[in-house]
Short mmCIF file of C-alpha atoms and ligand atoms in Angstrom, two decimals:
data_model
loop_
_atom_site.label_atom_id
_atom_site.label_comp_id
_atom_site.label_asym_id
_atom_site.label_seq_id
_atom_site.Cartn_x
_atom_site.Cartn_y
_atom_site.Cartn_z
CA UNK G 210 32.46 0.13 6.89
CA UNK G 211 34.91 2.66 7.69
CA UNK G 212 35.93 1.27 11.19
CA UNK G 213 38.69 3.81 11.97
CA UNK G 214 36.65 7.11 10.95
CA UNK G 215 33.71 5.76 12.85
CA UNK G 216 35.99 4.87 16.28
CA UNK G 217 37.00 8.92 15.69
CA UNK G 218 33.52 9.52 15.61
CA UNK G 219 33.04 7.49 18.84
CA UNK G 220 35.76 8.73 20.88
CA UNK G 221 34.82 12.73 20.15
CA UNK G 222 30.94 11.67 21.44
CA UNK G 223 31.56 9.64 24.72
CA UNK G 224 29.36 10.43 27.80
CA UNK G 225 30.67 10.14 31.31
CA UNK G 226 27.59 8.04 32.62
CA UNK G 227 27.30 7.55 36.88
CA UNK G 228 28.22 4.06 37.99
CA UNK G 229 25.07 4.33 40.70
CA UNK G 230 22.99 6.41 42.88
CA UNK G 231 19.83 6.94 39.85
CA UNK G 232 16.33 8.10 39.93
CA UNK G 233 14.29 6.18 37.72
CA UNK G 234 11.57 6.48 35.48
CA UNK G 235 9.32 4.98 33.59
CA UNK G 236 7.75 5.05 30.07
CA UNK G 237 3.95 5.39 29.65
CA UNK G 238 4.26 3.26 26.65
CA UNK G 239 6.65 0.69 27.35
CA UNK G 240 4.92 -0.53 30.21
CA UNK G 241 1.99 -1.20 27.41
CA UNK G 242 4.06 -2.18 24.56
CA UNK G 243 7.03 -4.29 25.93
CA UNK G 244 6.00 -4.81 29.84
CA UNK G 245 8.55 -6.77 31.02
CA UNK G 246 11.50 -4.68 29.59
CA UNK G 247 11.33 -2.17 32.68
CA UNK G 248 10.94 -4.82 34.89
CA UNK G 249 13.88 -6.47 33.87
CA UNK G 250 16.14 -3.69 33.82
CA UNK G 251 15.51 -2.92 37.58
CA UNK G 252 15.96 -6.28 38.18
CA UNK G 253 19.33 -6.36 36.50
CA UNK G 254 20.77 -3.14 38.47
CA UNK G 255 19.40 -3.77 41.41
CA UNK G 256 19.23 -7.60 42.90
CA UNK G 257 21.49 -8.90 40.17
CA UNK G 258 24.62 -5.90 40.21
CA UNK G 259 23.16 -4.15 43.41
CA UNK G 260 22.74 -0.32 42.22
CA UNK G 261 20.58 2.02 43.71
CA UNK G 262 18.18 3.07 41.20
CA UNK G 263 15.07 4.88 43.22
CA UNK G 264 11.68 4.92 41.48
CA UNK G 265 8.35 6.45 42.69
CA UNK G 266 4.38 5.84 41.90
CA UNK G 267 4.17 9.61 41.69
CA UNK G 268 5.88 9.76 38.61
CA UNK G 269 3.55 10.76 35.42
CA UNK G 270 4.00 10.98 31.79
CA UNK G 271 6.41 13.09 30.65
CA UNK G 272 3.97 14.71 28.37
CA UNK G 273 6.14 13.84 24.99
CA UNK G 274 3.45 12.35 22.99
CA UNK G 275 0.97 15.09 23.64
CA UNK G 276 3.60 17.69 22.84
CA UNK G 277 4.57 15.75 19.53
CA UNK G 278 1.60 15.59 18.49
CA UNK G 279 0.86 19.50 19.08
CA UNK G 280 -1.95 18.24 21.59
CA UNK G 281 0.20 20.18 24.44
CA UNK G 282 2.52 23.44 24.53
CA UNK G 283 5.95 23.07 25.40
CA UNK G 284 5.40 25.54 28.11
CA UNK G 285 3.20 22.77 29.93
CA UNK G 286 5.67 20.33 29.05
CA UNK G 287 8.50 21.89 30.76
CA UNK G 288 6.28 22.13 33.45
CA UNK G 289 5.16 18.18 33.64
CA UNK G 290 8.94 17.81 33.19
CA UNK G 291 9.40 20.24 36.26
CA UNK G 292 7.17 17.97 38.62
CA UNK G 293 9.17 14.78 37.77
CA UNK G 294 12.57 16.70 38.94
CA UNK G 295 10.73 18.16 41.88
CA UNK G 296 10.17 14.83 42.95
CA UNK G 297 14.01 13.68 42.10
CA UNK G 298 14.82 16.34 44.64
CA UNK G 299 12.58 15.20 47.21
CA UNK G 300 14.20 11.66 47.44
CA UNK G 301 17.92 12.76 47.14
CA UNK G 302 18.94 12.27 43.84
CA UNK G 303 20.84 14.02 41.24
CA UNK G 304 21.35 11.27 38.36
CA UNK G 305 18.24 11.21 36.46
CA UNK G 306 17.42 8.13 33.71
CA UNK G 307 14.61 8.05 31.69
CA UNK G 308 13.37 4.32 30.20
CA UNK G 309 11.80 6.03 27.63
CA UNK G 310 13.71 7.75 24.05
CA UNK G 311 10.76 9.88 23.67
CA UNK G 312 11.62 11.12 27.67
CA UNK G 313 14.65 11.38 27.14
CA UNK G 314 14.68 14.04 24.64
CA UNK G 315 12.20 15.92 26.38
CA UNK G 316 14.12 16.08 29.32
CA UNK G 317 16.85 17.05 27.28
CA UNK G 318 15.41 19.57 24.85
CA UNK G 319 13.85 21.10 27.73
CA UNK G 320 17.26 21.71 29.86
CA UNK G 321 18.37 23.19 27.12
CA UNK G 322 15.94 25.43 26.53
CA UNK G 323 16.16 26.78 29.84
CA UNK G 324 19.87 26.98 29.12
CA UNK G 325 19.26 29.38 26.05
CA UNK G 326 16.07 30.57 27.85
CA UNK G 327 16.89 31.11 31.70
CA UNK G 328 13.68 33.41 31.60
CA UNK G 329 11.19 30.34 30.96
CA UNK G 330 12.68 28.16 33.82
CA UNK G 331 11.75 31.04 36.24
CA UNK G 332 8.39 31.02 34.50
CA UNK G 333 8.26 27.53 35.00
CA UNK G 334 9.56 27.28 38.26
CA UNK G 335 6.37 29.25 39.15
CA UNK G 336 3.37 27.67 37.41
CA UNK G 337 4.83 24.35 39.11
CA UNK G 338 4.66 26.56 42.71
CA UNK G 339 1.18 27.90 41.84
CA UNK G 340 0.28 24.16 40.79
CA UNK G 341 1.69 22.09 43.30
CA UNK G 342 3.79 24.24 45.75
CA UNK G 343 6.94 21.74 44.93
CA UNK G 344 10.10 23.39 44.00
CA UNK G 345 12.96 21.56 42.18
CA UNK G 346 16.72 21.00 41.41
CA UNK G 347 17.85 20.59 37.87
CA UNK G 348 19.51 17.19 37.59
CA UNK G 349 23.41 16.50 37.50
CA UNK G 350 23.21 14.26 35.08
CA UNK G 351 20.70 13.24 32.77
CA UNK G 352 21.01 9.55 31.10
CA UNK G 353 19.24 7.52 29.19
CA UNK G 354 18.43 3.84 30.56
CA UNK G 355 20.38 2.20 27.47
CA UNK G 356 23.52 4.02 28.69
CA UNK G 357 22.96 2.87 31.72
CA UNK G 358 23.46 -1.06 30.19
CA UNK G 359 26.11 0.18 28.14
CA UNK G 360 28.34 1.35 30.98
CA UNK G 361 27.35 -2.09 32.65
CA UNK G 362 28.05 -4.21 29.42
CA UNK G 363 30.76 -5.97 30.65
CA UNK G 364 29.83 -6.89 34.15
CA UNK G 365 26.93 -8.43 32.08
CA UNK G 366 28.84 -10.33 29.45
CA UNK G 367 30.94 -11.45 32.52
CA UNK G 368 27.65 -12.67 34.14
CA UNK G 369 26.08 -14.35 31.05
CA UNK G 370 25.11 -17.85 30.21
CA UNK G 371 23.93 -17.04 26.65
CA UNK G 372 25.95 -15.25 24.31
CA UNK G 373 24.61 -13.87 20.93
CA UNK G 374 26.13 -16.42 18.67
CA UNK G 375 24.55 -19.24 16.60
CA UNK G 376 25.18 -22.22 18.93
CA UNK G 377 25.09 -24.52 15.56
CA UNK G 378 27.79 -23.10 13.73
CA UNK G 379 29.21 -20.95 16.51
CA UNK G 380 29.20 -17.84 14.56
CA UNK G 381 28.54 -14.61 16.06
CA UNK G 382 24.41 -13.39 15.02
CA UNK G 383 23.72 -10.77 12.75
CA UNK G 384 22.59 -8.17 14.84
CA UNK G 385 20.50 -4.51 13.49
CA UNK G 386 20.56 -2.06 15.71
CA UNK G 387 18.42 0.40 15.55
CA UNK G 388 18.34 3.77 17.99
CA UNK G 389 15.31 5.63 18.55
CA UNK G 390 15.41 9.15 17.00
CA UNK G 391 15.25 10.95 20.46
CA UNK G 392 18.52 9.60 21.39
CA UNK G 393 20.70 11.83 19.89
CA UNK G 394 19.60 12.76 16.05
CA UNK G 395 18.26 16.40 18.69
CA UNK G 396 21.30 16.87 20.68
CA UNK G 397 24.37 14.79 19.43
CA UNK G 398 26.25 15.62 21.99
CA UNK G 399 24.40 14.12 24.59
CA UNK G 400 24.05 10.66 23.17
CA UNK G 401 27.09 8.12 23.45
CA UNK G 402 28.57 8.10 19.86
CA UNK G 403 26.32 10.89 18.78
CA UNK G 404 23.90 11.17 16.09
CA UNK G 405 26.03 9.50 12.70
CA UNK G 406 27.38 6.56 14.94
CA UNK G 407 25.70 6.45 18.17
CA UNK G 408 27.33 3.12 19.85
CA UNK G 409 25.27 2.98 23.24
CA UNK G 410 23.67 -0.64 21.21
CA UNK G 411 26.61 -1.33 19.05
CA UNK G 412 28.55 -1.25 22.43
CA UNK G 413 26.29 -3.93 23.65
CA UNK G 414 26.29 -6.02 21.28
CA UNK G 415 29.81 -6.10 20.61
CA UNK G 416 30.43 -7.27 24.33
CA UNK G 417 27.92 -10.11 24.32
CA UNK G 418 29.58 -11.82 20.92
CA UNK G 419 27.39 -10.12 18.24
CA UNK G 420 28.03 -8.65 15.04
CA UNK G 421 26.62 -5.51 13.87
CA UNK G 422 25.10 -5.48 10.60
CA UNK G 423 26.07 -1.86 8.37
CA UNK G 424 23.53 -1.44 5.95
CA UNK G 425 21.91 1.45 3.61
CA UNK G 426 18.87 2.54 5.77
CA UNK G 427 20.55 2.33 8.98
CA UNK G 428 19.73 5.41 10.45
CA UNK G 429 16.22 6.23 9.01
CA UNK G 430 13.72 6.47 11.02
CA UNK G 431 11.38 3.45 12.89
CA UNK G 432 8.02 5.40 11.11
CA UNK G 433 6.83 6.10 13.94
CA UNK G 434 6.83 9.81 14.15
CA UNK G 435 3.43 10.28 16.73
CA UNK G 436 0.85 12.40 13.79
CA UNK G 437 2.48 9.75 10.99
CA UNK G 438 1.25 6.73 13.28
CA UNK G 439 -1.37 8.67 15.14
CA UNK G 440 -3.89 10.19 12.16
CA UNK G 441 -5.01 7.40 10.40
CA UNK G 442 -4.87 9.25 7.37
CA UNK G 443 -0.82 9.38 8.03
CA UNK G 444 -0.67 5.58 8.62
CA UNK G 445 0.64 4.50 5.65
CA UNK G 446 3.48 7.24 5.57
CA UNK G 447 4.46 5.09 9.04
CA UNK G 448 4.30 1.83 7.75
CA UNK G 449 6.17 2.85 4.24
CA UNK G 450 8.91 4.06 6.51
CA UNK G 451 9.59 0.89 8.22
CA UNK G 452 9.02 -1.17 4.91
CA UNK G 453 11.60 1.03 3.30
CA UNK G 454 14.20 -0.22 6.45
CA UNK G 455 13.60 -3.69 5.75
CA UNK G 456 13.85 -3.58 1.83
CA UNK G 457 17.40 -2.37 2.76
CA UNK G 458 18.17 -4.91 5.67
CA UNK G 459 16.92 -7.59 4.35
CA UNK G 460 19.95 -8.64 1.82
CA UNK G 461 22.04 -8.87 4.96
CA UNK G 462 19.78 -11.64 6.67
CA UNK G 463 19.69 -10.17 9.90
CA UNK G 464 18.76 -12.69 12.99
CA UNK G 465 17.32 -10.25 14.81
CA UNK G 466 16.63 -6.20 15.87
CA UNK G 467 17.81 -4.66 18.56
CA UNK G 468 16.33 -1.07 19.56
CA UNK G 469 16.33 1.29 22.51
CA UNK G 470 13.32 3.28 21.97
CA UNK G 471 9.43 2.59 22.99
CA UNK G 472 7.89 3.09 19.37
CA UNK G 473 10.77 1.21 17.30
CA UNK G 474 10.82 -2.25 18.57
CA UNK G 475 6.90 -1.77 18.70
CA UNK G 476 6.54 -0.87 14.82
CA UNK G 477 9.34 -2.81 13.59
CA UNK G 478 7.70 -5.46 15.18
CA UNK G 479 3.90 -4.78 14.23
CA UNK G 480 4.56 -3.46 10.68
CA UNK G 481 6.37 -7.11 9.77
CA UNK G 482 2.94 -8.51 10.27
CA UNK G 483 0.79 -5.82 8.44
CA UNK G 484 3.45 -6.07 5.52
CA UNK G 485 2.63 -9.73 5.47
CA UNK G 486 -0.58 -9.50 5.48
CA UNK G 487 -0.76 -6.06 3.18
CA UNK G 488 1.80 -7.97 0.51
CA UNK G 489 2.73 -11.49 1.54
CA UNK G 490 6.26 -10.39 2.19
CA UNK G 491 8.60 -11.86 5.12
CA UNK G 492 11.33 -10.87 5.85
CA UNK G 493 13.43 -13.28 7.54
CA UNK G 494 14.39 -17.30 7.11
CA UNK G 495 11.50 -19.49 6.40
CA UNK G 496 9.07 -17.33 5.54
CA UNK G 497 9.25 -15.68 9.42
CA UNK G 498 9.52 -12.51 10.34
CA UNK G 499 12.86 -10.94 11.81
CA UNK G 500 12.56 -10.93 15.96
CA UNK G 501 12.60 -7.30 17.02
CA UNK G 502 13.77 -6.82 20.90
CA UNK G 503 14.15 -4.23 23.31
CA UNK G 504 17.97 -4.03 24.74
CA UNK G 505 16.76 -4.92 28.36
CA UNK G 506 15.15 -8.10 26.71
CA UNK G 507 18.51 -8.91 24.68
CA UNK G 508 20.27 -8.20 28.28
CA UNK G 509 17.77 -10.61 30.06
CA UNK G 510 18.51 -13.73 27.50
CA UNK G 511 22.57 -12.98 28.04
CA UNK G 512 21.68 -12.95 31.26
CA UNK G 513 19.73 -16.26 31.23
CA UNK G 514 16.07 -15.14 32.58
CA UNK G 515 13.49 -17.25 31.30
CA UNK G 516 12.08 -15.71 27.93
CA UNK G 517 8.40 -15.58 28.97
CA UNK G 518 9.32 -14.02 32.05
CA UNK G 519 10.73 -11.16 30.09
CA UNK G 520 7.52 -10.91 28.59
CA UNK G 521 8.74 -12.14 24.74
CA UNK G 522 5.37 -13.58 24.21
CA UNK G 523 4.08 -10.19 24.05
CA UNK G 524 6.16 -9.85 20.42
CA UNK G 525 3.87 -10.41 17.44
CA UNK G 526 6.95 -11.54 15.65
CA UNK G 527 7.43 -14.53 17.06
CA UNK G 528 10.90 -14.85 19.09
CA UNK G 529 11.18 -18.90 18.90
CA UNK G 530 13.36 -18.52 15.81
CA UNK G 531 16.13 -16.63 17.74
CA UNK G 532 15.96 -18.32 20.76
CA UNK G 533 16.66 -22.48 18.62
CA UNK G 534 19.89 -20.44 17.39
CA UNK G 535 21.18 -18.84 20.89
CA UNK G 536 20.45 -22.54 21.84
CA UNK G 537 17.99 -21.31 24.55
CA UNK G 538 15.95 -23.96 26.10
CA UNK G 539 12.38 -22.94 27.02
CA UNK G 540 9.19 -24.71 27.51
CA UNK G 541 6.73 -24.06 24.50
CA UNK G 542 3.30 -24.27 26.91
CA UNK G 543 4.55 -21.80 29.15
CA UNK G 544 4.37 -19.20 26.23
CA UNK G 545 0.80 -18.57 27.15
CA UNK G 546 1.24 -18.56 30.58
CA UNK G 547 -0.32 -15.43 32.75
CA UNK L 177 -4.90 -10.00 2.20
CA UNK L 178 -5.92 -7.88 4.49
CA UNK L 179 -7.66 -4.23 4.18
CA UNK L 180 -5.87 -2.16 7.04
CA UNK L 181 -7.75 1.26 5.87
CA UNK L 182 -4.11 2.76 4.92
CA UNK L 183 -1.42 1.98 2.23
CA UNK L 184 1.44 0.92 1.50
CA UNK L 185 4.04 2.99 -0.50
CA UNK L 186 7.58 1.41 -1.74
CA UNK L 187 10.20 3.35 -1.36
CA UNK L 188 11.25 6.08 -4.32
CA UNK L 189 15.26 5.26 -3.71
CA UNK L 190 17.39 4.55 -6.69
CA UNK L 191 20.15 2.23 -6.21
CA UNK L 192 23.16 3.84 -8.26
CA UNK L 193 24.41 0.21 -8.04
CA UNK L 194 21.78 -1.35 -9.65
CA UNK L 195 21.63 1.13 -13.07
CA UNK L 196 23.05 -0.37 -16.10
CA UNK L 197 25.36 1.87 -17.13
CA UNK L 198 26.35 0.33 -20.72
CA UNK L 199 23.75 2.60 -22.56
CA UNK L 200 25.01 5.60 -20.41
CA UNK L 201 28.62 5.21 -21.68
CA UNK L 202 27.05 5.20 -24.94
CA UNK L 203 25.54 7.84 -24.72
CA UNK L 204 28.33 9.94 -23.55
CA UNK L 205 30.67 8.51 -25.88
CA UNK L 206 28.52 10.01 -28.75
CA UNK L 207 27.88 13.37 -27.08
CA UNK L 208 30.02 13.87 -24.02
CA UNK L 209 28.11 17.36 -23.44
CA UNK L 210 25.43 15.24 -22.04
CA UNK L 211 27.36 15.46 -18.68
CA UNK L 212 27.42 18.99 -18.93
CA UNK L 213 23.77 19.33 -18.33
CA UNK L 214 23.02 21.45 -15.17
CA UNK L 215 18.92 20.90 -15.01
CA UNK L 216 18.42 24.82 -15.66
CA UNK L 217 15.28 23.83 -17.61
CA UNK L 218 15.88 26.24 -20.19
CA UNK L 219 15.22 23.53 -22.99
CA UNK L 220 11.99 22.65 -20.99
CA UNK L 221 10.68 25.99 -20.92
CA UNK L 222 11.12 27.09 -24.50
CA UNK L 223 10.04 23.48 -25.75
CA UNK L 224 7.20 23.93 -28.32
CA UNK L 225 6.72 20.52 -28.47
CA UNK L 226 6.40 20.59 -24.81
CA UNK L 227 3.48 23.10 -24.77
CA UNK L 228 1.01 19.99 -26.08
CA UNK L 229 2.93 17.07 -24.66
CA UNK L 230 4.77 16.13 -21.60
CA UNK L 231 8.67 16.57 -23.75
CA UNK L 232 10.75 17.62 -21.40
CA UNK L 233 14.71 17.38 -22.07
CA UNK L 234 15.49 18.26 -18.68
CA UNK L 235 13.79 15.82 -17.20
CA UNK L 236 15.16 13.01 -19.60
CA UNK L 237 18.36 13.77 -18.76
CA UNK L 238 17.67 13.35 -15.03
CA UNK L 239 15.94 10.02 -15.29
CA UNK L 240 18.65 8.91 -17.81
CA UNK L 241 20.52 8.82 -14.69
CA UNK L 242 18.74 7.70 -12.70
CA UNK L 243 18.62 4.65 -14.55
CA UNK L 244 14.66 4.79 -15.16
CA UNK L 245 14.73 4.14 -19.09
CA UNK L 246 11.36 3.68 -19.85
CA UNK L 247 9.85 6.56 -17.89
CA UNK L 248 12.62 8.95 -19.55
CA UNK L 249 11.96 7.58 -23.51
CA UNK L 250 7.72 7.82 -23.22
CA UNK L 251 9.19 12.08 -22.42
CA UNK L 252 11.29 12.52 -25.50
CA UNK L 253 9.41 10.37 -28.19
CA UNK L 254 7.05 13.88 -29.14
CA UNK L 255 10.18 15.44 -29.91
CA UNK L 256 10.23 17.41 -33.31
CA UNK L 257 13.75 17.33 -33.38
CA UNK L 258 13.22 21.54 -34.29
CA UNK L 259 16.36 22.18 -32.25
CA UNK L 260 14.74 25.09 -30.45
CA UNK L 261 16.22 24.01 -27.04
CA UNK L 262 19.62 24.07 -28.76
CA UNK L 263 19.59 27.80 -29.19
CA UNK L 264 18.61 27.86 -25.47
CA UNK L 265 20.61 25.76 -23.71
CA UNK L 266 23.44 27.92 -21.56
CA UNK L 267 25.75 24.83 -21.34
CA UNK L 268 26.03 24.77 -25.28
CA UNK L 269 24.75 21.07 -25.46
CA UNK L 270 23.96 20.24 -29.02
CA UNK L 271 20.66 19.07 -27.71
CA UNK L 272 19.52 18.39 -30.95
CA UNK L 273 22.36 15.71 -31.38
CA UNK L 274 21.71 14.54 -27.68
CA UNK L 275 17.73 13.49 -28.93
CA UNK L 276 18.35 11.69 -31.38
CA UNK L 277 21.51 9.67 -30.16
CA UNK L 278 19.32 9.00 -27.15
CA UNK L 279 16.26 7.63 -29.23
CA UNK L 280 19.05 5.69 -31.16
CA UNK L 281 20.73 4.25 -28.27
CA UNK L 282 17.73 3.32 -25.90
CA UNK L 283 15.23 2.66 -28.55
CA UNK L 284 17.78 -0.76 -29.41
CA UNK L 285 16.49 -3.76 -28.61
S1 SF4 C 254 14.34 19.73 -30.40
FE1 SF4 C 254 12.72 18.58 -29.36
S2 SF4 C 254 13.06 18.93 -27.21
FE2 SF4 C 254 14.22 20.53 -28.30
S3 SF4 C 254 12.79 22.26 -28.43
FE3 SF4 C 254 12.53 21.09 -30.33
S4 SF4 C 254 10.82 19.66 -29.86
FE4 SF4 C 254 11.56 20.47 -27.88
S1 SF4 C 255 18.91 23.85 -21.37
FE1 SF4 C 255 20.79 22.64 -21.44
S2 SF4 C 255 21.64 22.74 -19.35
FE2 SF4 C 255 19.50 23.44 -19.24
S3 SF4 C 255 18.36 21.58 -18.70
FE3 SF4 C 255 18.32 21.74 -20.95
S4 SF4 C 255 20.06 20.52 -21.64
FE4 SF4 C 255 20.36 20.89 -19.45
#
């Protein structure tokens, strides 16, 4: 790789993120896919490094995967979107994160629009009055929870007992990374490293003694895409898209996937196991797949939680290889555990 | 294996790497106009072999490059060798020359 032209990349796309004070929210489909993830991260700001991040049961949906899939205008989005900062401005905040990608670029797309479109917030500001009598502030600052980590990278590394290295051999893992579309392929500007090179995971990695593997496909798409997954009849076109990513990675022998998106850890772990099932093909050594992990979960292990309390068992690529070469000692039985 | 109700389809990307590029050299060794080839299609279009089968010049040049041999050689086999696309051809390629140095150079074993 080009290091020097990509650090001039980085530096023109860095993000001033808030050290603390956030209101947080949740993703509809993490909390299915990945459970523990969200968990975790509050866990990590708030007993382990003591931040104030603020979340409420009143929080909804965001409405992105209706509106992607054209089941919802983006006039009721913005106004779903306008509840969730109403009720930011009811408990004091002004820093907003989002847990989800797919949030996140709603929440972005539709500041923006009211930017260009000052007209619609008024509109919107009243259908949420009509609706709910609420009124809201715009927040300060909008981030994304995996900026969040990144900002905190090094307290973590500082705190870890595992590092991402091969405990064997001692040499750092071969880390993917792979950012969720959302982030910043919409608005460059508002992702840390932009769209070509965001860094938000690269950042992570980096600090807890990973390497980053460069290779062809880096930045194509999970497959997700809501109608591609969504329609049956579009399935396929999904699972073709992630196949395509790990005909590329594979050469490289990656020890595992790091993403920061709901939908790409999800089908880059599911799809391993259809592909192996559709064509007999695996992907990583011994005939296993390649572990696939959310960043909170890679946080957790460098942190040293236990890896069934960050809900790894939930994978369907099974995590065991990964955790023999960080040297991680966990109980087998207690996989299955409730 | 397992019946999922959708399908899998591998990826259309052409490794530049992976292309050997002996028979290319050849190629443009023999008739270096072959580079000069801009895909107009003109050689396609007035084609009268083309009209029954699926010769297409334009194409064969295309997948030449790509590196996809067979699929370019089952498109230029029908070829008359009338030199029709030769008249046509805006780049001045000697087309004619092109065909058969092509069918000489790939058909090798
Ligand atoms: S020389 Fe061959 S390719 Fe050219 S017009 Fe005649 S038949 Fe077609
Ligand atoms: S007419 Fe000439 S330039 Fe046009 S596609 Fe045919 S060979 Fe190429």
């Amino acid at each position: 790789m080009i290091f020097n032209g990509k650090q001039r990349i980085w530096s023109e796309y860095q993000k001033e993120i808030p050290d603390d004070h956030y209101f947080y929210v949740r993703s509809c489909i993490r909390q299915n896919f990945f459970p523990a993830s969200e968990k975790t991260f509050l866990d990590i700001v708030q007993n382990r490094l003591g931040l104030d991040f603020f979340e409420t049961e009143h929080h909804t949906t965001c409405g992105g995967i209706a509106y992607h899939s054209d089941s919802i205008p983006q006039e009721t989005l913005m106004t779903i979107v306008a509840r969730q900062f109403a009720l930011m401005t009811d408990a004091g905040y002004k820093n907003y994160v989002a847990s989800c990608i797919t949030s996140f670029g709603i929440y972005t797309e539709t500041l923006e629009t009211w930017r260009h479109y000052p007209e619609l917030e008024t509109k919107v500001r009243e259908s949420l009055w009509k609706a709910t009598k609420r009124e809201f502030n715009k927040p300060e600052y909008l981030a994304h929870a995996s900026d969040v980590i990144y900002k905190l990278r090094d307290r973590i590394a500082t705190a870890s007992v595992n590092r991402l290295v091969n405990k064997k051999t001692g040499e750092p893992l071969k880390v993917v990374e792979h950012i969720g579309c959302h982030y910043s392929k919409m608005f460059p500007s508002k992702g840390v490293g932009g769209a070509e090179y965001p860094y938000v995971l690269t950042g992570m990695i980096e600090a807890w003694g990973g390497e980053i593997i460069d290779y062809p496909e880096r930045r194509h798409c999970c497959g997700f895409g809501f109608r591609q997954y969504l329609v049956k009849a579009n399935r396929g076109y999904s699972l073709s898209n992630t196949h395509k990513k790990f005909e590329s990675m594979k050469p490289f022998k990656p020890d595992m996937i790091i993403t920061n998106c709901p939908g790409c850890p999800y089908f880059l772990d599911r799809w391993q196991y259809v592909i192996s099932e559709m064509e007999g093909k695996t992907y990583g050594e011994n005939s296993q797949g390649i572990p696939v992990f959310t960043y909170e979960e890679v946080a957790g292990l460098v942190l040293g939680y236990d890896p069934w309390d960050l809900g790894l068992q939930i994978h369907q690529t099974g995590v065991e290889p990964l955790l023999d070469k960080m040297g991680i000692i966990y109980n087998k039985a207690d996989k299955y555990k409730l | 294996m397992i019946d999922f109700g959708y399908s899998l389809t591998s990826s259309s990307r052409i490794s530049l790497d992976n292309i050997n590029q002996k028979k290319l050299k050849k190629i443009t060794a023999v008739e270096p106009d072959f580079l000069k080839c801009m895909a107009c299609g003109s050689c396609a279009a007035s084609c009268s072999a083309g009209n029954f089968t699926k010769v297409n010049l334009r194409m064969v040049i295309l997948l030449l490059n790509r590196g996809m041999e067979k699929e370019a050689i089952a498109l230029i086999e029908g070829c008359m060798l009338c030199g029709k696309c030769t008249l046509v051809c805006p780049r001045g390629i000697n087309t004619r020359n092109l065909i058969i140095n092509i069918l000489k150079i790939y058909k090798e074993v």
